[in-house]
Coordinates of C-alpha atoms in Angstrom, one line a residue:
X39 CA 0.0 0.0 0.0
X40 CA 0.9 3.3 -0.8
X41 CA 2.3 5.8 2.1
X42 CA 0.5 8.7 2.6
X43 CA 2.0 11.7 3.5
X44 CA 0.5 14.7 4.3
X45 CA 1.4 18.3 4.5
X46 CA 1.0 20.6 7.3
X47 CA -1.9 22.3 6.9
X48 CA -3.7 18.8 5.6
X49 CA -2.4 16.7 8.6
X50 CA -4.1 18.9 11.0
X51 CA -7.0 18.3 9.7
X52 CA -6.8 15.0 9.3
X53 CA -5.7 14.9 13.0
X54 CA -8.5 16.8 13.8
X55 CA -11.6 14.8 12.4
X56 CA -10.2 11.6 12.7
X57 CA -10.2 12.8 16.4
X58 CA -13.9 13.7 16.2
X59 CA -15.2 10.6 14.4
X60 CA -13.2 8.3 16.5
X61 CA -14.3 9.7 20.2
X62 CA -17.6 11.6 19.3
X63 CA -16.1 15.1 19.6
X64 CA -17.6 18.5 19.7
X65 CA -18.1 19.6 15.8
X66 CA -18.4 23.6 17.1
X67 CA -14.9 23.0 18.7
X68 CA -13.5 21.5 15.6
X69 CA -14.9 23.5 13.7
X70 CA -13.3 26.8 15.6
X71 CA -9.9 24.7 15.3
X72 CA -9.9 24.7 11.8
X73 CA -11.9 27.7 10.8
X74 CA -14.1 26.0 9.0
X75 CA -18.2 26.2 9.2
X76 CA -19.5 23.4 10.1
X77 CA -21.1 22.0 7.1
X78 CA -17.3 21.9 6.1
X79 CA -16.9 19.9 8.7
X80 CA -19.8 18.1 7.7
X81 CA -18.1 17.1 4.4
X82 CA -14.5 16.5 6.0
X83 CA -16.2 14.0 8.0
X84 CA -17.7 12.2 5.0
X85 CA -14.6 12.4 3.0
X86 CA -12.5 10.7 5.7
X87 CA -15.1 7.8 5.9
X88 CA -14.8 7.6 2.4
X89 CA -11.1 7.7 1.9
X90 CA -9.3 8.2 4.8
X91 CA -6.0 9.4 4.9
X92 CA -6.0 10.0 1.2
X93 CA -9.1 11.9 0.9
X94 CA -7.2 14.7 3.0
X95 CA -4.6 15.5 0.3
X96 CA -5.3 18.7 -2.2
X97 CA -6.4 18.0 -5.7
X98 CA -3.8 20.4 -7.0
X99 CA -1.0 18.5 -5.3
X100 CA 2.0 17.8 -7.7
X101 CA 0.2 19.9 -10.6
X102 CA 2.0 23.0 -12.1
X103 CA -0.2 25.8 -12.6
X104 CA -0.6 26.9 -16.6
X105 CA 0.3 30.5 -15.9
X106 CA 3.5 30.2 -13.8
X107 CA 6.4 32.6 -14.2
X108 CA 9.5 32.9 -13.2
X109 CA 10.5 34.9 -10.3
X110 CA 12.3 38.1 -11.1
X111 CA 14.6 40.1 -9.3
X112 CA 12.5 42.3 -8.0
X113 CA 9.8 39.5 -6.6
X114 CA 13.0 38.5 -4.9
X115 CA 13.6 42.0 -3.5
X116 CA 10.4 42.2 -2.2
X117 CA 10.1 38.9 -0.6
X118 CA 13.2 38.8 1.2
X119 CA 12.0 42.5 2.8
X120 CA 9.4 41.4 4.0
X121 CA 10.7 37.7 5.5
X122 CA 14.1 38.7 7.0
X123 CA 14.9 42.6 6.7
X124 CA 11.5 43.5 7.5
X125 CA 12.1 46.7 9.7
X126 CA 15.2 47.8 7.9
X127 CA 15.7 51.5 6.2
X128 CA 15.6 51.1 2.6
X129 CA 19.1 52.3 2.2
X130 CA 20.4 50.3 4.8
X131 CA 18.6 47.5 3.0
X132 CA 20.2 48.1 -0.1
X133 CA 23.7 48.2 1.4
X134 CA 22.5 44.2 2.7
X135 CA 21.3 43.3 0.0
X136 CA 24.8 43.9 -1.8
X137 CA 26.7 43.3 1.0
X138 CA 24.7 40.0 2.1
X139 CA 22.4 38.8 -0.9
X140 CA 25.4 39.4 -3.8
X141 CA 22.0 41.3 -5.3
X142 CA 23.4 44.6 -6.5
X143 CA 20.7 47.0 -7.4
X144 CA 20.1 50.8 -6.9
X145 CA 18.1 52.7 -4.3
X146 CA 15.8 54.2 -6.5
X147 CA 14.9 51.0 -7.9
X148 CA 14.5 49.4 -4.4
X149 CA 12.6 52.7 -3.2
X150 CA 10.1 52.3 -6.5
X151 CA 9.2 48.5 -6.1
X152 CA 8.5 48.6 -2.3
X153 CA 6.5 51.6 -2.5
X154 CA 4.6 50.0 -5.3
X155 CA 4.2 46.9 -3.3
X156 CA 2.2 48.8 -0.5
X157 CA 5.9 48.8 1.7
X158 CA 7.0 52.3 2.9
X159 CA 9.6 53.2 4.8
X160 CA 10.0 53.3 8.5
X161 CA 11.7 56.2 8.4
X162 CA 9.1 58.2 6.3
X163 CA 7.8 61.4 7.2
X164 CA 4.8 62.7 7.6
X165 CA 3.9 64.3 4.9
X166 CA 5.2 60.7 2.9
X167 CA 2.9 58.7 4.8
X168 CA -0.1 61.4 3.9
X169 CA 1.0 60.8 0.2
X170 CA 1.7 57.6 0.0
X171 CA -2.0 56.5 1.5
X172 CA -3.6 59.0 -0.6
X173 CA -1.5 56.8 -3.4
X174 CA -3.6 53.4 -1.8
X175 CA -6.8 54.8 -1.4
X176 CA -6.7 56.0 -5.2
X177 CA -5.7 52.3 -6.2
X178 CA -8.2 51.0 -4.5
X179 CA -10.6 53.4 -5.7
X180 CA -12.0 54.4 -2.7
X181 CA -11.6 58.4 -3.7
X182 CA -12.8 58.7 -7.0
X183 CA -15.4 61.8 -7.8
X184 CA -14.1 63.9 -4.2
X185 CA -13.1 67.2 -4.0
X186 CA -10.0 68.1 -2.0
X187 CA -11.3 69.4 0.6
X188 CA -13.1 65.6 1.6
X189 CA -9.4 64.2 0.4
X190 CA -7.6 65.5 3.5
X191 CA -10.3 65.0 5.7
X192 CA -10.1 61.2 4.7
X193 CA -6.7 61.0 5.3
X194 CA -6.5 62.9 8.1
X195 CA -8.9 61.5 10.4
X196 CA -7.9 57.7 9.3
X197 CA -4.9 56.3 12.1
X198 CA -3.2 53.4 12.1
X199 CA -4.2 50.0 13.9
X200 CA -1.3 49.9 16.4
X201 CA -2.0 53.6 17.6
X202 CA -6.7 52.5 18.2
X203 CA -8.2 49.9 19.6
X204 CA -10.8 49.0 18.0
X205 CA -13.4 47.0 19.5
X206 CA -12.7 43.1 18.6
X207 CA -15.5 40.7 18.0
X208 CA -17.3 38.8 20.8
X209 CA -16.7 34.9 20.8
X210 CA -20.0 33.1 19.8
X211 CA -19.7 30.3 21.9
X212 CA -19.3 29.5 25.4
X213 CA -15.2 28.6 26.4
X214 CA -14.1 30.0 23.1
X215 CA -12.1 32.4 24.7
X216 CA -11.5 33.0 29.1
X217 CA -10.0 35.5 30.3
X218 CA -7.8 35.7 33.3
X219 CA -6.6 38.2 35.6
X220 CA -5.1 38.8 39.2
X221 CA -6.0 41.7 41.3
X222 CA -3.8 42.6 44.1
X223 CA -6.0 44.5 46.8
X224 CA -7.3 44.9 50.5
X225 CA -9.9 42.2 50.2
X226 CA -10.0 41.6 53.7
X227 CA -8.4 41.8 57.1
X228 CA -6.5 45.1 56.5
X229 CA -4.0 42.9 54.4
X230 CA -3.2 43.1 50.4
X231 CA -4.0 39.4 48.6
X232 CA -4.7 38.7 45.3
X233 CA -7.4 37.3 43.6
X234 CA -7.2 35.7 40.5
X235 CA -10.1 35.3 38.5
X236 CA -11.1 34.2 35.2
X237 CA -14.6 34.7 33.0
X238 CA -15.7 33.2 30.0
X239 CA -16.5 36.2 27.5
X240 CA -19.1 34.7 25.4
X241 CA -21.3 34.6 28.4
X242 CA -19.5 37.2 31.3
X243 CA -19.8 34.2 33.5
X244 CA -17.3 33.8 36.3
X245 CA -16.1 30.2 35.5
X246 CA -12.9 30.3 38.7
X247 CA -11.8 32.7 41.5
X248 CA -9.3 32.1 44.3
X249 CA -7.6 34.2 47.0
X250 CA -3.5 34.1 47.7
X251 CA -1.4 36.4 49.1
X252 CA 0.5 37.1 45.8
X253 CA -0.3 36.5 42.3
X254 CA 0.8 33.2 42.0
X255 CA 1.3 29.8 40.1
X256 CA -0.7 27.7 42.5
X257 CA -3.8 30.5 42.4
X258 CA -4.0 30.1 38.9
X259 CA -3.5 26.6 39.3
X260 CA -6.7 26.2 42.0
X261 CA -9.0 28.4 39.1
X262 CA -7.6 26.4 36.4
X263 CA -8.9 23.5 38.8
X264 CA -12.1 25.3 39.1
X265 CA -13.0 25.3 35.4
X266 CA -12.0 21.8 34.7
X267 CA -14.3 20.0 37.0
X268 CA -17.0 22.8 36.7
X269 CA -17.3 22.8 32.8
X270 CA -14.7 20.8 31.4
X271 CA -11.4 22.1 29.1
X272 CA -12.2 25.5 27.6
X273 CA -10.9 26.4 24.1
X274 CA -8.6 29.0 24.7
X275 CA -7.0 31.8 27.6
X276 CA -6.2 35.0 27.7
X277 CA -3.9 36.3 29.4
X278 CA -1.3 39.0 30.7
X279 CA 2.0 39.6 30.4
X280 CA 2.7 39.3 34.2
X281 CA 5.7 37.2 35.6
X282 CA 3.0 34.4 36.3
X283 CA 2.6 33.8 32.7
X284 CA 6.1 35.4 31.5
X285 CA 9.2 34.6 33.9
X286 CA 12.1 35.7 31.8
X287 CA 15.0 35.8 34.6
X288 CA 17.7 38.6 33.4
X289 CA 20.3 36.0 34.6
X290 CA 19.8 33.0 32.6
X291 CA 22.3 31.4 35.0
X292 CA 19.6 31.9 38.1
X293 CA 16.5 30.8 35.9
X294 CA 15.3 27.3 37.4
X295 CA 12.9 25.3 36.1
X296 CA 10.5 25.8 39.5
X297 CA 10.5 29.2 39.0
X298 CA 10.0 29.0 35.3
X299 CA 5.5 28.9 35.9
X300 CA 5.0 30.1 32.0
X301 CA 6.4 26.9 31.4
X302 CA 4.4 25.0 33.9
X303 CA 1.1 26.7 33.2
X304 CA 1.9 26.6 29.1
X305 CA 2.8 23.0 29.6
X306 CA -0.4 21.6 31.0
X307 CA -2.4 23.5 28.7
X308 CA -0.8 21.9 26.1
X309 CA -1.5 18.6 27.7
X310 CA -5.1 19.5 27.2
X311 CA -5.0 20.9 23.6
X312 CA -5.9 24.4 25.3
X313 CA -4.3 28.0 23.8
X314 CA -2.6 30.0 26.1
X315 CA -2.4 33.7 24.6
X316 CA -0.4 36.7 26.4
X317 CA -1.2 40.4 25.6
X318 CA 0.3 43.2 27.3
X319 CA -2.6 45.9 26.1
X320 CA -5.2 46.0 28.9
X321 CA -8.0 47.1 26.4
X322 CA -7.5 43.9 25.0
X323 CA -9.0 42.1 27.9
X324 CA -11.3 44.9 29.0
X325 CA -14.3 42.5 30.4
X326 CA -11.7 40.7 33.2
X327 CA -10.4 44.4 33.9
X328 CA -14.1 46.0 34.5
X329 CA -15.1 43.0 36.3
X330 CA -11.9 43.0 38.7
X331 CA -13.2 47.0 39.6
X332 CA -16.7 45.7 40.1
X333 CA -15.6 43.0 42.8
X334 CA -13.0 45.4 44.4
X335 CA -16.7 47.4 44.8
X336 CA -18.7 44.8 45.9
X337 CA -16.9 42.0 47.4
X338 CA -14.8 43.6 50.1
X339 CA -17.9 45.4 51.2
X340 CA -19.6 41.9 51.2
X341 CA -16.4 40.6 53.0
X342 CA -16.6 43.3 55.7
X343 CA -20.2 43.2 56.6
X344 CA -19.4 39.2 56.6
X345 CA -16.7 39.3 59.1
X346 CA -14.4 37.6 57.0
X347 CA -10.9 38.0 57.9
X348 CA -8.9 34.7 56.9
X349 CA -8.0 33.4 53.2
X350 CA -9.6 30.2 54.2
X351 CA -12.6 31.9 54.8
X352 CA -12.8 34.3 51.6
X353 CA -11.6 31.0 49.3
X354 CA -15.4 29.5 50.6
X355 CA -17.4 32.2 51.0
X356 CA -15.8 33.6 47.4
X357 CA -16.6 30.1 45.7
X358 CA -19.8 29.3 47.3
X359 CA -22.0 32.1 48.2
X360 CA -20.6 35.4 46.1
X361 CA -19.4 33.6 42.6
X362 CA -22.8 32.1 42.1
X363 CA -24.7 35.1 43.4
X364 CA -22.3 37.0 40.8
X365 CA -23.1 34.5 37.9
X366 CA -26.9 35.1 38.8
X367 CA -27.4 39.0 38.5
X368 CA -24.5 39.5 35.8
X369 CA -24.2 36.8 33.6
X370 CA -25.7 35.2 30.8
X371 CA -27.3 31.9 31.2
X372 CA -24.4 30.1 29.5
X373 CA -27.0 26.7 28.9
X374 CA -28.2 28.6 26.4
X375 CA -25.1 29.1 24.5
X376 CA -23.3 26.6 21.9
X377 CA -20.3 25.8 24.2
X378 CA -17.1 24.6 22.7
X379 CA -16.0 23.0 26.1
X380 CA -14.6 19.4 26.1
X381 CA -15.6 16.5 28.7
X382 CA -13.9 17.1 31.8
X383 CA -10.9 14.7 32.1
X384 CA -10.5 12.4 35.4
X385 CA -9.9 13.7 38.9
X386 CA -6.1 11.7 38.7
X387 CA -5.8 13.2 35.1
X388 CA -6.7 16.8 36.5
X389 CA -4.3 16.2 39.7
X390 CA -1.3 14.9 37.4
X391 CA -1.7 17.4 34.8
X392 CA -1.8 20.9 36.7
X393 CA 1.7 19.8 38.3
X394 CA 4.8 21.7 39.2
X395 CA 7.9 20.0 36.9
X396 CA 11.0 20.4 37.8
X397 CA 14.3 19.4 36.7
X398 CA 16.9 17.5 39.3
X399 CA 19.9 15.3 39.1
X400 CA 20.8 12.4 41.1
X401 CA 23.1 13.1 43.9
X402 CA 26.4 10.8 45.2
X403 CA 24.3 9.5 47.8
X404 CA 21.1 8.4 45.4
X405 CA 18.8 11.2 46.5
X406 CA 16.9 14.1 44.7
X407 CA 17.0 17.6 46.9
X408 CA 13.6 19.4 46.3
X409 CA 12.6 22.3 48.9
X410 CA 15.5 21.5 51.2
X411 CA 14.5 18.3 51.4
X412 CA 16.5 15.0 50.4
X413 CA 14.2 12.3 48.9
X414 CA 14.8 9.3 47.2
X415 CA 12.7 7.5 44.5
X416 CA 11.1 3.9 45.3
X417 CA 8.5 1.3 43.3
X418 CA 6.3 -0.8 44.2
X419 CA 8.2 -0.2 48.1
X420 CA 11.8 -1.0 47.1
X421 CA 14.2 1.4 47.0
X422 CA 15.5 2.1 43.2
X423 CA 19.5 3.2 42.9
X424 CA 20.7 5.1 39.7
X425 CA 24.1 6.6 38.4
X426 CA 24.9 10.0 40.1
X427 CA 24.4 12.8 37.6
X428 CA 21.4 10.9 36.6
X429 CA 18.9 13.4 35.1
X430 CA 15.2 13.4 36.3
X431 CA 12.0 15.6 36.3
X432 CA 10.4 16.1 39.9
X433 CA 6.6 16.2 39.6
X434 CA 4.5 18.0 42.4
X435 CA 1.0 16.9 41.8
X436 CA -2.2 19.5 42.6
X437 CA -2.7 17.6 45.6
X438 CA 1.0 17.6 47.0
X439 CA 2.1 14.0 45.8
X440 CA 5.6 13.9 44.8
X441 CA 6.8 11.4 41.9
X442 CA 9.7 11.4 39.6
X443 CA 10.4 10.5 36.2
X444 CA 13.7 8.8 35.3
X445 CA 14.1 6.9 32.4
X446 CA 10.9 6.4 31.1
X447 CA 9.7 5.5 34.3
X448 CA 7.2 6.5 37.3
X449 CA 8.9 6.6 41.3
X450 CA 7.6 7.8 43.7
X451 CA 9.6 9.9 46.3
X452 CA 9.9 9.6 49.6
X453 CA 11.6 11.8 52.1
X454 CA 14.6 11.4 53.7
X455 CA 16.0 12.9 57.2
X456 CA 18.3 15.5 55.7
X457 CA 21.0 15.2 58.2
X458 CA 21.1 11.5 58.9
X459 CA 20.0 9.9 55.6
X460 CA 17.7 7.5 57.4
X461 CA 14.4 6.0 55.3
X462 CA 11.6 7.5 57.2
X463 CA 9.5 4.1 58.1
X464 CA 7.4 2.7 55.2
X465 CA 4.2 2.5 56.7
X466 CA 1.4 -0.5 56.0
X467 CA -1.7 0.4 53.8
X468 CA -2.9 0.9 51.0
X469 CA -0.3 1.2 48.0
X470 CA -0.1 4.4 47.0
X471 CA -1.2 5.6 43.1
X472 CA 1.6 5.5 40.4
X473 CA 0.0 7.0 37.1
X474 CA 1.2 5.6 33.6
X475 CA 4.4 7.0 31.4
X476 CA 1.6 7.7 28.9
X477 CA 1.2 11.3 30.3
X478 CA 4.3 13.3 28.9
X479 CA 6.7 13.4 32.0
X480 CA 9.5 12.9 29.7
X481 CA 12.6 14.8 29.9
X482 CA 13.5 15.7 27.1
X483 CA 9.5 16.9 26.1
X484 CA 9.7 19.0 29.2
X485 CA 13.1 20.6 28.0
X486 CA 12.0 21.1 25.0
X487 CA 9.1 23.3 25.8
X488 CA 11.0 25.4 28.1
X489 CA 13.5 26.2 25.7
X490 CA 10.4 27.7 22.8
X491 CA 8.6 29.3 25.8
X492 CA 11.9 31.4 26.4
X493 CA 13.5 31.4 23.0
X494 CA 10.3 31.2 20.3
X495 CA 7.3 32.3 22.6
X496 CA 5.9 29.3 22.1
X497 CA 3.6 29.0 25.5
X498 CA 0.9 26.3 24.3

C-alpha cells in the first residue's frame, strides 16, 4: 500500500476529524480549530469515511499551474523585505542586500518597487505617509469623484491600527475564549492578597476565583482547577504579560525550572490541547479588567459586613456564596449558549496534569533535593539506585504527591532525614497511586518546551 503523507496544513486536519469521528467530539470546537463552518466539517467527515487518509490530500497537489512565471529580481527584493529585513531603512537595505544577498541593485529602484508593493519606509515622514495613502486609497478606488477638501479630511482622520483599539469581536460560543486576571487588593483583614479570576466572555460568566497572598502559580493553578471539573477544558485563555505567565530571569544562570510557571502553566495547557495567549494591552482584555473593579466594589464590602478575615474563609465564602450570586445577577445563562468546552478529564488526570515540573539530578548519595529536602525514588516499596548525575524531572501533583520520572519511568519519592540519611518508616496500607508514562513526564518533552517558551514564545 501506498504511504500517505501529508502536509502541514492537511495533517491537522486530518488529526483533527479523525479525532472527532473516533471519540464523538464537539463539531463547534472543531470547527473553531480549523476555521471552517461546520457544514465543512460536515463534508471533511464524510470524506474521511470515504477515503481516509487520502481523501485529506489537495487536488492540486504535484500539478503546475498553466500560468507560472518565473520569479524576477524584484519579486525576490520584495520577498526577502518582507521575511528577514523586514524593519530595515531602505538604504540600509540596499547596502545588505549587496553586502549579504550578492543582489546589486540601486536605491531608487529598491525605493520604487517597495512603495509599489504597498511597503513604505520606517523612516518616512509625515507628509510621505499622507501621500503615500492618498496613493492606496486611489488604487483601491476608494476616492474617486471627491473634491480636496473631503481628500484630506479622509486621510486625516484615518490612524493606524497599532496607535486604536478597535473593538474586537465577541466569541459566539461559550469557552471559546477565558480571560484571566489577578487583582492585588485589601480584600480583607487590612491585608493586600490577590485574587485571580477568570470569566468566559461569550457569556460574562465567572467560571474560577481564588484568593492568595500574591499573584501566584498555584492560584491560577486552584481556578484552572475550578474550570476543569465545573465545565470541562475550555478552548482558549487570555492572558497578561505578568511574571506568572512570562518569567524571563535577566540572569539566565539563576532561571530554574520551579521558578519558570509560564512553562508550567503553558505545559499543562498543552497537555489539554488548550491555547494560552499573552497580551500586554489591557484594552485587549477589558471584560476581566471591569469586572476585577466591580468586585473590588462589591466584594470587600460583602467581606466586611461578613466578618471575614482569613483566606480560608474568603476561598469558601468567594466560591460558594458570592461567585454564584455574581453569575446570577451578571451573567448570561451560558446553557443557552453553543459551548465549545470538552468533557472534563479524570480527577487523577486533572491532579497529574496541573503539576509543578521540575528538573533535578541524582546526587552521590542516590537522592533528589527538592525544597531542602533530600528524597529518594522507590516502586512498588523497594528502594530504586541510579548513576549520580542521573537526570530526572520532579513532579509536584495538585494535591502535594511527589513522583519522579527517570528513564521512562514513574517513582515515587519519599523523604529522607536531611542530616542523617535514614528511610523514614514505610508505613502499611494501601499502596499508593503510580500514574502511567503515557502522560508526557518525559525529559527531554519538558526541555523542549522550556526552551520555545523562552526562545520562540511558544507557550501552548
Amino acid at each position: 500500500m501506498r504511504k500517505v503523507e501529508l502536509r502541514m496544513n492537511e495533517q491537522e486536519k486530518y488529526n483533527v476529524i479523525k479525532e472527532l469521528v473516533d471519540h464523538n467530539g464537539n463539531k463547534n470546537r472543531a470547527s473553531k480549530k480549523l476555521g471552517l463552518s461546520i457544514r465543512q466539517i460536515d463534508r471533511l467527515i464524510i470524506l474521511y469515511k470515504e477515503k481516509g487518509k487520502s481523501g485529506f490530500i489537495h487536488g492540486n497537489r504535484g500539478k503546475c499551474p498553466t500560468k507560472t512565471l518565473d520569479k524576477s529580481i524584484s519579486n525576490d527584493i520584495g520577498l526577502l523585505y518582507k521575511m528577514k529585513y523586514q524593519g530595515f531603512n531602505f538604504r540600509h537595505f540596499v547596502e545588505y542586500l549587496e553586502e549579504i544577498e550578492n543582489i546589486k541593485v540601486s536605491y531608487d529602484f529598491v525605493y520604487k518597487h517597495l512603495t509599489y508593493s504597498g511597503i513604505l519606509s520606517p523612516k518616512a515622514r509625515m507628509k510621505t505617509k499622507k501621500e503615500f495613502k492618498k496613493q492606496q486609497l486611489l488604487k483601491e478606488k476608494k476616492i474617486e469623484n471627491k473634491t480636496e477638501e473631503e481628500i484630506e479630511i479622509l486621510i486625516n482622520h484615518e490612524i493606524a491600527l497599532e496607535d486604536a483599539h478597535p473593538r474586537g469581536e465577541k466569541p459566539k460560543f461559550f469557552g471559546e475564549v477565558i480571560e484571566q486576571d489577578g487583582s492585588i487588593h485589601v480584600w480583607f483583614g487590612g491585608i493586600k492578597t490577590c485574587l485571580h479570576l477568570a470569566i468566559d466572555k461569550a457569556t460574562s460568566t465567572i467560571v474560577g476565583a481564588w484568593f492568595d497572598y500574591q499573584e501566584t502559580l498555584n492560584g491560577y493553578y486552584h481556578v484552572f482547577y475550578q474550570i476543569l471539573t465545573n465545565y470541562g477544558i475550555p478552548y482558549k485563555f487570555l492572558t497578561d504579560n505578568r511574571t506568572v505567565f512570562n518569567y524571563m530571569s535577566l540572569n539566565p544562570d539563576k532561571r530554574t525550572s520551579d521558578k519558570d510557571v509560564l512553562t508550567q502553566y503553558g505545559y499543562a495547557c498543552k497537555q489539554l490541547g488548550i491555547e494560552l495567549e499573552t497580551t500586554s494591552v489591557s484594552q485587549a482584555k477589558g471584560l476581566i479588567e471591569r469586572t476585577n473593579g466591580t468586585f473590588q466594589w462589591r466584594l470587600v464590602n460583602k467581606l466586611k459586613f461578613n466578618g471575614i478575615t482569613t483566606i480560608e474563609e474568603a476561598n469558601k465564602y468567594l466560591t460558594e456564596v458570592f461567585v454564584p450570586k455574581f453569575n446570577s445577577k451578571f451573567a448570561m445563562d451560558y446553557k443557552k449558549f453553543s459551548s465549545v468546552f470538552e468533557n472534563p478529564p479524570s480527577t487523577e488526570k486533572i491532579n497529574y496534569t496541573l503539576a509543578v515540573l521540575t528538573l533535578r539530578k541524582i546526587d552521590n548519595g542516590n537522592a533528589i533535593k527538592f525544597k531542602n529536602k533530600y528524597y529518594q525514588p522507590y516502586l512498588n516499596n523497594e528502594l530504586k539506585c541510579f548513576l549520580p548525575k542521573t537526570e530526572c524531572l520532579v513532579i509536584n501533583a495538585f494535591n502535594g504527591d511527589l513522583l519522579v520520572s527517570i528513564d521512562e519511568e514513574i517513582y515515587e519519592l519519599r523523604e529522607l532525614f536531611s542530616e542523617e540519611f535514614e528511610a523514614i518508616p514505610i508505613t502499611k496500607g494501601k499502596q499508593k497511586y503510580i500514574p502511567p508514562m503515557s502522560h508526557p513526564w518525559r525529559t527531554t518533552t519538558f526541555k523542549k518546551q522550556l526552551q520555545k517558551s523562552h526562545y520562540k514564545h511558544q507557550y501552548a
